[in-house]
CSV table of C-alpha atoms and ligand atoms in Angstrom, one decimal:
chain,number,residue,atom,x,y,z
A,1,MET,CA,-2.4,17.2,-9.0
A,2,LEU,CA,-2.1,20.7,-7.7
A,3,ALA,CA,1.0,22.7,-8.6
A,4,PRO,CA,2.8,23.8,-5.4
A,5,LEU,CA,3.0,27.6,-5.1
A,6,LEU,CA,6.2,27.4,-3.1
A,7,LEU,CA,9.1,25.0,-3.1
A,8,PHE,CA,9.1,23.3,0.3
A,9,ALA,CA,12.4,22.9,2.1
A,10,GLY,CA,11.0,19.7,3.6
A,11,VAL,CA,7.7,17.9,3.5
A,12,ALA,CA,5.4,17.2,6.3
A,13,THR,CA,4.4,13.7,7.2
A,14,ALA,CA,1.9,12.0,9.4
A,15,HIS,CA,3.5,12.3,12.8
A,16,ALA,CA,2.7,9.1,14.6
A,17,GLN,CA,0.6,6.1,14.2
A,18,ALA,CA,-2.2,8.0,15.9
A,19,GLY,CA,-5.2,7.9,13.6
A,20,SER,CA,-3.8,5.0,11.6
A,21,PRO,CA,-5.5,1.6,11.7
A,22,ALA,CA,-2.7,0.4,14.0
A,23,GLY,CA,-2.9,3.4,16.4
A,24,ALA,CA,-0.1,4.9,18.4
A,25,VAL,CA,2.4,2.6,20.2
A,26,PRO,CA,1.5,2.8,23.9
A,27,VAL,CA,4.0,5.0,25.8
A,28,GLU,CA,4.8,2.3,28.4
A,29,HIS,CA,6.2,0.0,25.6
A,30,LEU,CA,8.3,2.9,24.2
A,31,ARG,CA,9.7,3.6,27.7
A,32,ALA,CA,10.4,0.0,28.3
A,33,ARG,CA,12.3,-0.4,25.0
A,34,ARG,CA,14.4,2.7,25.7
A,35,ALA,CA,15.1,1.6,29.2
A,36,ALA,CA,16.2,-1.9,28.0
A,37,LEU,CA,18.6,-0.3,25.5
A,38,LEU,CA,20.0,2.2,28.1
A,39,ASN,CA,20.5,-0.8,30.4
A,40,LYS,CA,22.5,-2.7,27.7
A,41,ILE,CA,24.6,0.4,27.1
A,42,GLY,CA,25.3,0.9,30.9
A,43,ALA,CA,27.2,4.1,30.4
A,44,GLY,CA,27.6,6.0,27.2
A,45,VAL,CA,25.6,8.1,24.7
A,46,ALA,CA,23.5,6.7,21.8
A,47,ILE,CA,22.3,8.8,18.8
A,48,LEU,CA,19.7,7.7,16.3
A,49,ARG,CA,18.6,9.7,13.3
A,50,SER,CA,15.1,9.4,11.8
A,51,ALA,CA,14.5,8.5,8.1
A,52,ASP,CA,14.2,11.4,5.7
A,53,GLN,CA,11.8,12.0,2.8
A,54,ARG,CA,12.5,9.7,0.0
A,55,SER,CA,13.1,11.6,-3.2
A,56,ILE,CA,11.4,9.5,-5.9
A,57,GLU,CA,11.6,12.2,-8.4
A,58,ALA,CA,13.7,15.3,-7.7
A,59,ASP,CA,11.5,17.4,-10.0
A,60,GLY,CA,10.7,20.5,-8.0
A,61,GLY,CA,9.3,19.3,-4.7
A,62,HIS,CA,5.9,17.7,-5.3
A,63,PRO,CA,5.2,16.6,-1.7
A,64,GLN,CA,3.3,13.5,-2.8
A,65,ASP,CA,6.5,12.0,-4.3
A,66,SER,CA,7.3,10.7,-0.9
A,67,ASP,CA,5.8,7.6,0.6
A,68,PHE,CA,7.5,8.3,3.9
A,69,ARG,CA,8.3,5.4,6.1
A,70,GLN,CA,10.1,5.9,9.4
A,71,ASP,CA,13.5,4.2,10.1
A,72,ASN,CA,12.6,1.0,12.0
A,73,ASP,CA,14.9,1.6,15.0
A,74,PHE,CA,13.7,5.2,15.4
A,75,PHE,CA,10.1,4.1,15.3
A,76,TYR,CA,10.8,1.2,17.7
A,77,LEU,CA,12.1,3.7,20.3
A,78,THR,CA,9.9,6.8,19.7
A,79,GLY,CA,6.7,5.6,17.9
A,80,LEU,CA,7.0,8.7,15.8
A,81,GLU,CA,6.8,9.3,12.1
A,82,THR,CA,8.6,12.6,12.1
A,83,GLN,CA,11.4,13.1,9.6
A,84,ARG,CA,14.6,15.1,10.1
A,85,SER,CA,14.6,14.1,13.8
A,86,TRP,CA,17.2,12.9,16.3
A,87,LEU,CA,17.0,10.8,19.4
A,88,VAL,CA,19.8,11.0,21.9
A,89,LEU,CA,20.0,8.6,24.9
A,90,VAL,CA,22.4,9.2,27.7
A,91,ALA,CA,23.2,6.3,29.9
A,92,ARG,CA,25.0,7.0,33.2
A,93,ASP,CA,26.1,4.6,35.9
A,94,THR,CA,25.6,7.2,38.7
A,95,ALA,CA,23.0,9.8,37.7
A,96,PRO,CA,19.6,9.0,36.0
A,97,ASP,CA,19.5,8.3,32.3
A,98,GLU,CA,18.3,10.9,29.9
A,99,ALA,CA,16.4,10.9,26.6
A,100,ILE,CA,16.4,14.0,24.3
A,101,LEU,CA,14.3,14.2,21.1
A,102,PHE,CA,14.8,16.8,18.4
A,103,VAL,CA,11.9,17.2,16.0
A,104,PRO,CA,11.2,19.7,13.2
A,105,PRO,CA,9.1,22.8,14.3
A,106,ARG,CA,5.7,23.1,12.7
A,107,ASP,CA,5.4,24.9,9.4
A,108,SER,CA,2.0,26.3,8.7
A,109,ILE,CA,2.6,26.7,4.9
A,110,ALA,CA,3.7,23.1,4.5
A,111,GLU,CA,0.8,21.9,6.6
A,112,ARG,CA,-1.6,23.4,4.1
A,113,TRP,CA,-0.3,20.8,1.6
A,114,THR,CA,0.3,17.7,3.7
A,115,GLY,CA,-1.6,18.1,6.9
A,116,PRO,CA,-0.7,18.8,10.5
A,117,THR,CA,2.6,17.7,11.9
A,118,LEU,CA,4.0,17.2,15.3
A,119,GLY,CA,6.2,20.0,16.6
A,120,PRO,CA,8.2,20.0,19.9
A,121,GLY,CA,5.5,20.3,22.6
A,122,PRO,CA,3.1,18.6,24.9
A,123,GLU,CA,1.6,16.3,22.2
A,124,ALA,CA,5.0,14.9,21.4
A,125,VAL,CA,5.7,14.4,25.1
A,126,ALA,CA,2.5,12.5,25.6
A,127,LEU,CA,3.1,10.3,22.5
A,128,THR,CA,6.7,9.4,23.3
A,129,GLY,CA,7.0,9.7,27.1
A,130,ILE,CA,10.1,11.8,26.5
A,131,GLU,CA,10.1,15.0,28.6
A,132,ASP,CA,12.9,16.8,26.9
A,133,ILE,CA,11.8,17.5,23.3
A,134,ARG,CA,13.5,20.3,21.3
A,135,SER,CA,13.3,21.9,17.9
A,136,ASN,CA,15.7,20.3,15.4
A,137,ALA,CA,16.7,23.8,14.1
A,138,GLU,CA,20.2,23.5,15.6
A,139,ALA,CA,20.1,19.8,16.4
A,140,GLU,CA,23.5,18.9,15.0
A,141,ARG,CA,25.3,21.7,16.8
A,142,ASP,CA,23.3,20.9,20.0
A,143,ILE,CA,24.1,17.2,19.9
A,144,ARG,CA,27.7,17.7,19.1
A,145,ARG,CA,28.0,19.9,22.3
A,146,LEU,CA,26.0,17.4,24.3
A,147,VAL,CA,28.2,14.5,23.2
A,148,LEU,CA,31.5,16.3,23.6
A,149,ARG,CA,31.0,18.2,26.8
A,150,PRO,CA,33.6,17.3,29.4
A,151,ASN,CA,31.3,15.2,31.7
A,152,SER,CA,29.5,13.4,28.8
A,153,PRO,CA,29.4,9.6,29.1
A,154,ALA,CA,30.4,9.6,25.5
A,155,ARG,CA,33.8,11.1,26.5
A,156,THR,CA,34.2,8.9,29.5
A,157,HIS,CA,32.7,5.6,28.1
A,158,GLY,CA,31.8,5.9,24.4
A,159,LEU,CA,29.4,6.9,21.7
A,160,TYR,CA,26.9,4.4,20.1
A,161,ILE,CA,25.6,5.1,16.6
A,162,PRO,CA,24.3,2.8,13.9
A,163,ARG,CA,27.5,2.1,12.1
A,164,GLY,CA,27.8,1.2,8.3
A,165,GLU,CA,25.8,2.9,5.7
A,166,ARG,CA,24.0,5.5,7.8
A,167,GLU,CA,27.1,6.5,9.6
A,168,SER,CA,28.7,7.8,6.4
A,169,ASP,CA,25.5,9.2,5.0
A,170,ILE,CA,24.9,11.5,8.0
A,171,ALA,CA,27.2,14.5,8.5
A,172,LEU,CA,27.0,14.6,12.3
A,173,PHE,CA,28.0,10.9,12.5
A,174,ARG,CA,30.8,11.4,10.1
A,175,ASP,CA,32.1,14.3,12.1
A,176,LEU,CA,31.9,12.5,15.4
A,177,VAL,CA,33.6,9.4,14.1
A,178,PHE,CA,36.2,10.8,11.8
A,179,THR,CA,37.0,14.4,12.7
A,180,PRO,CA,36.6,15.2,16.4
A,181,SER,CA,39.5,17.2,17.8
A,182,ALA,CA,42.0,15.1,19.7
A,183,SER,CA,41.2,16.7,23.0
A,184,ARG,CA,37.4,16.5,22.6
A,185,ALA,CA,36.6,13.1,21.2
A,186,PRO,CA,34.3,10.2,22.2
A,187,ALA,CA,36.2,7.6,24.3
A,188,ALA,CA,35.2,5.0,21.7
A,189,ILE,CA,32.7,4.5,18.9
A,190,TYR,CA,30.4,1.5,19.1
A,191,ASP,CA,27.8,0.0,16.8
A,192,LEU,CA,24.3,0.5,18.2
A,193,ARG,CA,22.7,-1.8,15.8
A,194,PRO,CA,23.4,-5.2,17.5
A,195,LEU,CA,22.1,-3.9,20.8
A,196,LEU,CA,18.9,-2.7,19.1
A,197,ALA,CA,18.6,-6.0,17.2
A,198,GLU,CA,18.8,-7.9,20.5
A,199,GLY,CA,15.8,-5.9,21.8
A,200,ARG,CA,13.8,-6.2,18.6
A,201,LEU,CA,14.3,-10.0,18.5
A,202,ILE,CA,11.9,-10.5,21.4
A,203,LYS,CA,8.6,-9.0,20.6
A,204,ASP,CA,6.6,-7.1,23.3
A,205,ALA,CA,2.8,-7.2,23.5
A,206,ASP,CA,2.3,-4.3,21.2
A,207,GLU,CA,4.7,-5.7,18.5
A,208,LEU,CA,3.0,-9.0,18.7
A,209,ALA,CA,-0.5,-7.5,18.3
A,210,ARG,CA,0.7,-5.6,15.2
A,211,LEU,CA,2.4,-8.7,13.8
A,212,ARG,CA,-0.7,-10.8,14.4
A,213,ARG,CA,-2.8,-8.3,12.5
A,214,ALA,CA,-0.3,-8.2,9.6
A,215,ILE,CA,-0.4,-12.0,9.4
A,216,ALA,CA,-4.2,-12.2,9.7
A,217,ILE,CA,-4.6,-9.8,6.8
A,218,THR,CA,-2.0,-11.8,4.8
A,219,ALA,CA,-3.8,-15.1,5.5
A,220,LYS,CA,-7.1,-13.5,4.3
A,221,ALA,CA,-5.4,-12.4,1.1
A,222,GLN,CA,-4.1,-16.0,0.6
A,223,ARG,CA,-7.7,-17.3,0.9
A,224,ALA,CA,-9.0,-14.6,-1.4
A,225,ALA,CA,-6.4,-15.4,-4.0
A,226,MET,CA,-7.0,-19.2,-3.8
A,227,GLN,CA,-10.7,-18.5,-4.4
A,228,ALA,CA,-10.0,-16.3,-7.4
A,229,LEU,CA,-7.5,-18.6,-9.2
A,230,LYS,CA,-8.5,-20.0,-12.6
A,231,PRO,CA,-6.4,-21.2,-15.5
A,232,GLY,CA,-5.3,-18.5,-17.9
A,233,MET,CA,-5.2,-15.9,-15.1
A,234,TRP,CA,-2.3,-13.4,-15.3
A,235,GLU,CA,0.0,-13.1,-12.4
A,236,TYR,CA,-0.8,-9.4,-12.0
A,237,GLU,CA,-4.5,-10.3,-11.7
A,238,ILE,CA,-3.7,-12.6,-8.7
A,239,GLU,CA,-1.5,-9.8,-7.3
A,240,ALA,CA,-4.4,-7.4,-7.6
A,241,VAL,CA,-6.7,-9.6,-5.6
A,242,ILE,CA,-4.0,-10.0,-2.9
A,243,GLU,CA,-3.1,-6.3,-2.6
A,244,ALA,CA,-6.7,-5.1,-2.7
A,245,THR,CA,-7.3,-7.4,0.2
A,246,PHE,CA,-4.3,-6.0,2.1
A,247,ARG,CA,-5.4,-2.4,1.6
A,248,SER,CA,-9.1,-2.9,2.3
A,249,SER,CA,-8.1,-4.7,5.6
A,250,GLY,CA,-6.1,-1.7,6.8
A,251,ALA,CA,-2.6,-2.7,5.8
A,252,GLU,CA,-0.7,0.5,5.1
A,253,ARG,CA,1.8,-1.0,2.6
A,254,LEU,CA,3.5,-4.1,1.4
A,255,GLY,CA,6.1,-5.7,3.7
A,256,PHE,CA,8.0,-6.6,0.4
A,257,PRO,CA,7.2,-6.8,-3.3
A,258,SER,CA,4.6,-9.6,-3.8
A,259,ILE,CA,6.1,-12.7,-5.3
A,260,ILE,CA,3.4,-14.4,-7.5
A,261,GLY,CA,4.8,-17.0,-9.9
A,262,ALA,CA,2.9,-19.5,-12.1
A,263,GLY,CA,4.5,-22.5,-13.8
A,264,THR,CA,8.2,-21.9,-14.4
A,265,ASN,CA,8.0,-18.5,-12.6
A,266,ALA,CA,7.2,-20.4,-9.5
A,267,THR,CA,10.7,-21.8,-9.5
A,268,VAL,CA,12.3,-18.3,-9.5
A,269,LEU,CA,12.7,-17.6,-5.8
A,270,HIS,CA,12.2,-13.8,-5.7
A,271,TYR,CA,10.2,-13.4,-9.0
A,272,ASP,CA,8.3,-10.2,-8.5
A,273,LYS,CA,7.4,-9.1,-12.0
A,274,SER,CA,4.0,-10.7,-12.1
A,275,ARG,CA,3.9,-10.5,-15.8
A,276,GLY,CA,3.2,-14.1,-16.8
A,277,GLN,CA,0.0,-15.9,-17.7
A,278,SER,CA,-0.9,-19.2,-16.0
A,279,LEU,CA,-1.5,-22.4,-18.0
A,280,THR,CA,-3.9,-25.1,-17.1
A,281,GLY,CA,-2.2,-27.4,-14.6
A,282,ASP,CA,0.3,-24.9,-13.3
A,283,LEU,CA,1.2,-24.5,-9.7
A,284,VAL,CA,1.2,-20.9,-8.4
A,285,VAL,CA,3.6,-19.8,-5.6
A,286,MET,CA,2.2,-16.8,-3.7
A,287,ASP,CA,4.8,-15.4,-1.3
A,288,ILE,CA,3.2,-12.3,0.2
A,289,GLY,CA,3.2,-10.0,3.3
A,290,ALA,CA,1.1,-7.1,4.4
A,291,GLU,CA,2.6,-4.5,6.6
A,292,PHE,CA,0.5,-3.3,9.5
A,293,GLY,CA,1.6,-0.7,11.9
A,294,TYR,CA,5.3,-1.1,10.8
A,295,TYR,CA,5.3,-4.9,11.2
A,296,THR,CA,5.2,-7.3,8.2
A,297,ALA,CA,3.9,-10.8,7.6
A,298,ASP,CA,5.6,-13.3,5.3
A,299,VAL,CA,3.4,-16.2,4.3
A,300,THR,CA,3.8,-18.4,1.2
A,301,ARG,CA,1.2,-20.7,-0.2
A,302,THR,CA,1.3,-22.8,-3.4
A,303,ALA,CA,-1.9,-23.7,-5.1
A,304,PRO,CA,-2.9,-25.6,-8.3
A,305,ILE,CA,-4.4,-23.1,-10.8
A,306,SER,CA,-6.9,-25.6,-12.0
A,307,GLY,CA,-8.2,-26.4,-8.5
A,308,LYS,CA,-6.6,-29.8,-8.1
A,309,PHE,CA,-3.0,-31.0,-7.6
A,310,THR,CA,-1.8,-33.7,-10.1
A,311,ALA,CA,-0.5,-36.9,-8.4
A,312,ARG,CA,3.1,-35.8,-9.0
A,313,GLN,CA,2.5,-32.2,-7.7
A,314,ARG,CA,0.6,-33.6,-4.7
A,315,ALA,CA,3.5,-36.1,-3.8
A,316,LEU,CA,6.1,-33.3,-3.9
A,317,TYR,CA,3.8,-30.9,-2.0
A,318,ASP,CA,3.2,-33.5,0.7
A,319,LEU,CA,7.0,-33.9,1.1
A,320,VAL,CA,7.5,-30.1,1.5
A,321,LEU,CA,4.6,-29.9,3.9
A,322,ALA,CA,5.9,-32.8,6.0
A,323,THR,CA,9.4,-31.3,6.0
A,324,GLN,CA,7.9,-28.0,7.2
A,325,GLN,CA,6.0,-29.7,9.9
A,326,ALA,CA,9.1,-31.5,11.2
A,327,ALA,CA,10.9,-28.2,11.4
A,328,ILE,CA,7.9,-26.4,13.1
A,329,ASP,CA,7.6,-29.2,15.6
A,330,SER,CA,11.3,-28.7,16.6
A,331,VAL,CA,10.9,-24.9,17.4
A,332,ARG,CA,11.6,-24.8,21.1
A,333,PRO,CA,13.6,-22.5,23.4
A,334,GLY,CA,17.3,-23.2,23.0
A,335,VAL,CA,17.1,-24.4,19.4
A,336,THR,CA,18.8,-22.3,16.6
A,337,THR,CA,17.9,-21.7,13.0
A,338,ARG,CA,20.9,-23.8,12.1
A,339,ASP,CA,19.5,-26.8,14.0
A,340,LEU,CA,16.1,-26.3,12.2
A,341,ASN,CA,17.8,-26.2,8.8
A,342,ARG,CA,19.6,-29.4,9.5
A,343,ILE,CA,16.3,-31.1,10.8
A,344,ALA,CA,14.4,-30.0,7.6
A,345,ARG,CA,17.1,-31.0,5.1
A,346,THR,CA,17.6,-34.4,6.8
A,347,TYR,CA,13.8,-35.0,6.9
A,348,MET,CA,13.4,-34.2,3.2
A,349,ARG,CA,16.4,-36.3,2.2
A,350,GLU,CA,15.3,-39.3,4.2
A,351,HIS,CA,11.7,-39.1,3.0
A,352,SER,CA,12.3,-38.4,-0.7
A,353,GLY,CA,11.7,-42.0,-1.8
A,354,ASP,CA,11.9,-42.2,-5.6
A,355,LEU,CA,10.3,-38.7,-6.1
A,356,CYS,CA,13.5,-37.0,-7.2
A,357,ARG,CA,15.6,-39.8,-8.7
A,358,PRO,CA,18.5,-40.1,-9.3
A,359,GLY,CA,19.1,-38.5,-5.9
A,360,THR,CA,16.9,-37.0,-3.2
A,361,CYS,CA,14.6,-34.0,-3.3
A,362,ASP,CA,16.7,-31.8,-0.9
A,363,ARG,CA,18.9,-31.0,-3.9
A,364,PHE,CA,16.0,-28.9,-5.2
A,365,PHE,CA,15.6,-27.1,-1.8
A,366,VAL,CA,17.9,-24.3,-2.8
A,367,HIS,CA,17.4,-21.6,-0.2
A,368,GLY,CA,17.5,-21.1,3.6
A,369,LEU,CA,14.7,-22.5,5.8
A,370,SER,CA,14.1,-19.6,8.2
A,371,HIS,CA,14.6,-15.9,8.9
A,372,TRP,CA,13.6,-13.6,11.7
A,373,LEU,CA,10.4,-11.7,11.2
A,374,GLY,CA,9.3,-8.3,12.5
A,375,MET,CA,9.6,-4.7,11.3
A,376,ASP,CA,11.6,-6.0,8.4
A,377,VAL,CA,10.7,-9.1,6.5
A,378,HIS,CA,14.2,-10.4,7.0
A,379,ASP,CA,14.3,-8.9,10.4
A,380,VAL,CA,17.4,-7.9,12.4
A,381,GLY,CA,19.0,-10.4,14.8
A,382,ASP,CA,22.0,-12.7,15.0
A,383,TYR,CA,21.2,-16.1,13.5
A,384,SER,CA,23.3,-17.9,16.1
A,385,THR,CA,20.8,-16.8,18.8
A,386,ALA,CA,19.1,-19.6,20.6
A,387,PHE,CA,15.3,-19.3,20.4
A,388,ALA,CA,13.5,-17.8,23.3
A,389,PRO,CA,9.8,-17.0,23.9
A,390,GLY,CA,8.7,-13.9,22.1
A,391,MET,CA,10.9,-14.5,19.0
A,392,VAL,CA,9.2,-14.8,15.6
A,393,LEU,CA,10.7,-16.6,12.6
A,394,THR,CA,9.5,-18.1,9.3
A,395,VAL,CA,9.8,-21.8,8.4
A,396,GLU,CA,9.7,-22.1,4.6
A,397,PRO,CA,11.0,-25.2,2.8
A,398,GLY,CA,10.6,-25.6,-1.0
A,399,ILE,CA,11.3,-27.7,-4.0
A,400,TYR,CA,12.0,-26.2,-7.4
A,401,ILE,CA,12.2,-28.2,-10.6
A,402,PRO,CA,12.1,-25.8,-13.6
A,403,GLU,CA,12.1,-28.6,-16.2
A,404,GLU,CA,8.8,-29.8,-14.8
A,405,ARG,CA,7.3,-26.3,-14.3
A,406,ILE,CA,7.1,-27.2,-10.6
A,407,GLY,CA,7.9,-24.7,-7.9
A,408,ILE,CA,6.5,-25.4,-4.4
A,409,ARG,CA,7.1,-23.3,-1.2
A,410,ILE,CA,5.1,-23.3,2.0
A,411,GLU,CA,6.0,-20.6,4.5
A,412,ASP,CA,4.5,-19.9,7.9
A,413,ASP,CA,5.3,-17.4,10.7
A,414,ILE,CA,6.1,-19.1,14.0
A,415,LEU,CA,6.1,-17.6,17.5
A,416,VAL,CA,8.5,-19.2,19.9
A,417,THR,CA,6.8,-19.8,23.3
A,418,ALA,CA,7.9,-21.6,26.5
A,419,ASP,CA,6.7,-24.9,25.0
A,420,GLU,CA,4.7,-25.7,21.8
A,421,PRO,CA,5.3,-23.1,19.0
A,422,GLU,CA,2.4,-21.1,17.8
A,423,ILE,CA,1.7,-21.0,14.1
A,424,LEU,CA,0.6,-17.4,13.6
A,425,SER,CA,-0.3,-17.9,10.0
A,426,SER,CA,-2.6,-20.9,10.4
A,427,GLY,CA,-5.5,-18.7,8.9
A,428,ALA,CA,-4.2,-19.6,5.5
A,429,PRO,CA,-4.9,-23.2,4.5
A,430,ARG,CA,-1.8,-25.3,3.8
A,431,ARG,CA,-3.0,-28.9,3.7
A,432,PRO,CA,-3.7,-29.8,0.0
A,433,GLY,CA,-7.2,-31.1,0.8
A,434,GLU,CA,-8.0,-27.8,2.5
A,435,ILE,CA,-6.7,-25.7,-0.4
A,436,GLU,CA,-8.6,-27.8,-3.0
A,437,ALA,CA,-11.8,-27.6,-0.9
A,438,LEU,CA,-11.5,-23.8,-0.6
A,439,MET,CA,-10.9,-23.5,-4.3
A,440,LYS,CA,-13.8,-25.9,-5.2
A,441,GLY,CA,-16.2,-24.0,-2.9
A,442,SER,CA,-15.6,-20.8,-4.9
A,443,ARG,CA,-16.3,-22.3,-8.3
B,501,LIG,N1,9.3,-13.5,1.4
B,501,LIG,C1,10.5,-13.4,0.7
B,501,LIG,C2,11.7,-14.0,1.5
B,501,LIG,O1,11.5,-14.4,2.6
B,501,LIG,O2,12.8,-13.9,1.0
B,502,MN,MN1,10.3,-15.5,3.9
């Protein structure tokens, strides 16, 4: 690695998805997302801050220490990968709404190291559809003035910021919330996150296209892993097959650390060490998700390392699969994740037979059934929300019996539509006969 001649104050990043396998987010979608948010606010001012460079090692500013990833909400509204940036949205009930973006000016020395960046200018306007783009040099001072000027909707109606962790981490948010002068304060402070989450719950066409690609890549990796499995394989070898498939298919990173567990490790729900060696006869749980264009898949398959399920494994697998199908068949507009959970647990209990005596198998189903999926693997959104077309959720029942070295989880990504749900992850085989056939074909 080259030694930097200068310590950089900041580090340049790729500036948008332009040039990436996913490409830039079309401007019409960005405009529509901002308009929907402004509409929910009605009157008021919203401020969002981009992510900053992650300091993996604070050892003198090697620019490559940062695998920069934009803040999800900032990316959702701007499509940009600029750091140290701000988005201000001004919603008015009388005059037109406004969007103002602050991005770092270009820095020719930093660009020698990390490539061209996006400064304020026509390219940024074209990528975001925001006309008013300014340098971030005095952003905090400028935003404070904008928010606190006498006719600001923040003074008359309120200020919307992401409350919680980010509020206290960011000096401007702290100032506006805790130390405005009594005569020049926002009318009220509201949390912006639930409003953004409502928007992000329903995927638009560009979001769905990205999710479909992330899921297709993940299904391909599941097939590649199944074809590679053989007794004695180390979990990290399986992980390598999966993650090589992700990367060679254009996935930019993992949506979450890969969970690859053989034997007893298959019963540890979030086991992500991948240090164990499989034994003949083990089941392997592979819970994985590629990230493509800021959207992540989350697909779990369970396969027999030796290529064939034992009778006991097969009986338990069939129960998990039938439970999953009962839940998927119930995904309809108006239903909630709580309803699905009840349907799945009741199904498993009523169809356990003698498999898990003394008792029923649902006592080994020790985690939730579903979560929202999108930019985050456990995506934002209120879990009491009734399903509506455009929402995407996982359905992932499991049975875990450590004493028998048996862990089984089957997880698919489901798109809610006006009628039949769509299984987005059907490219990864989940019926036991199909899994065995794929594994046999590769031997
Ligand atoms: N894929 C990990 C989880 O859903 O928790
Ligand atoms: Mn999941």
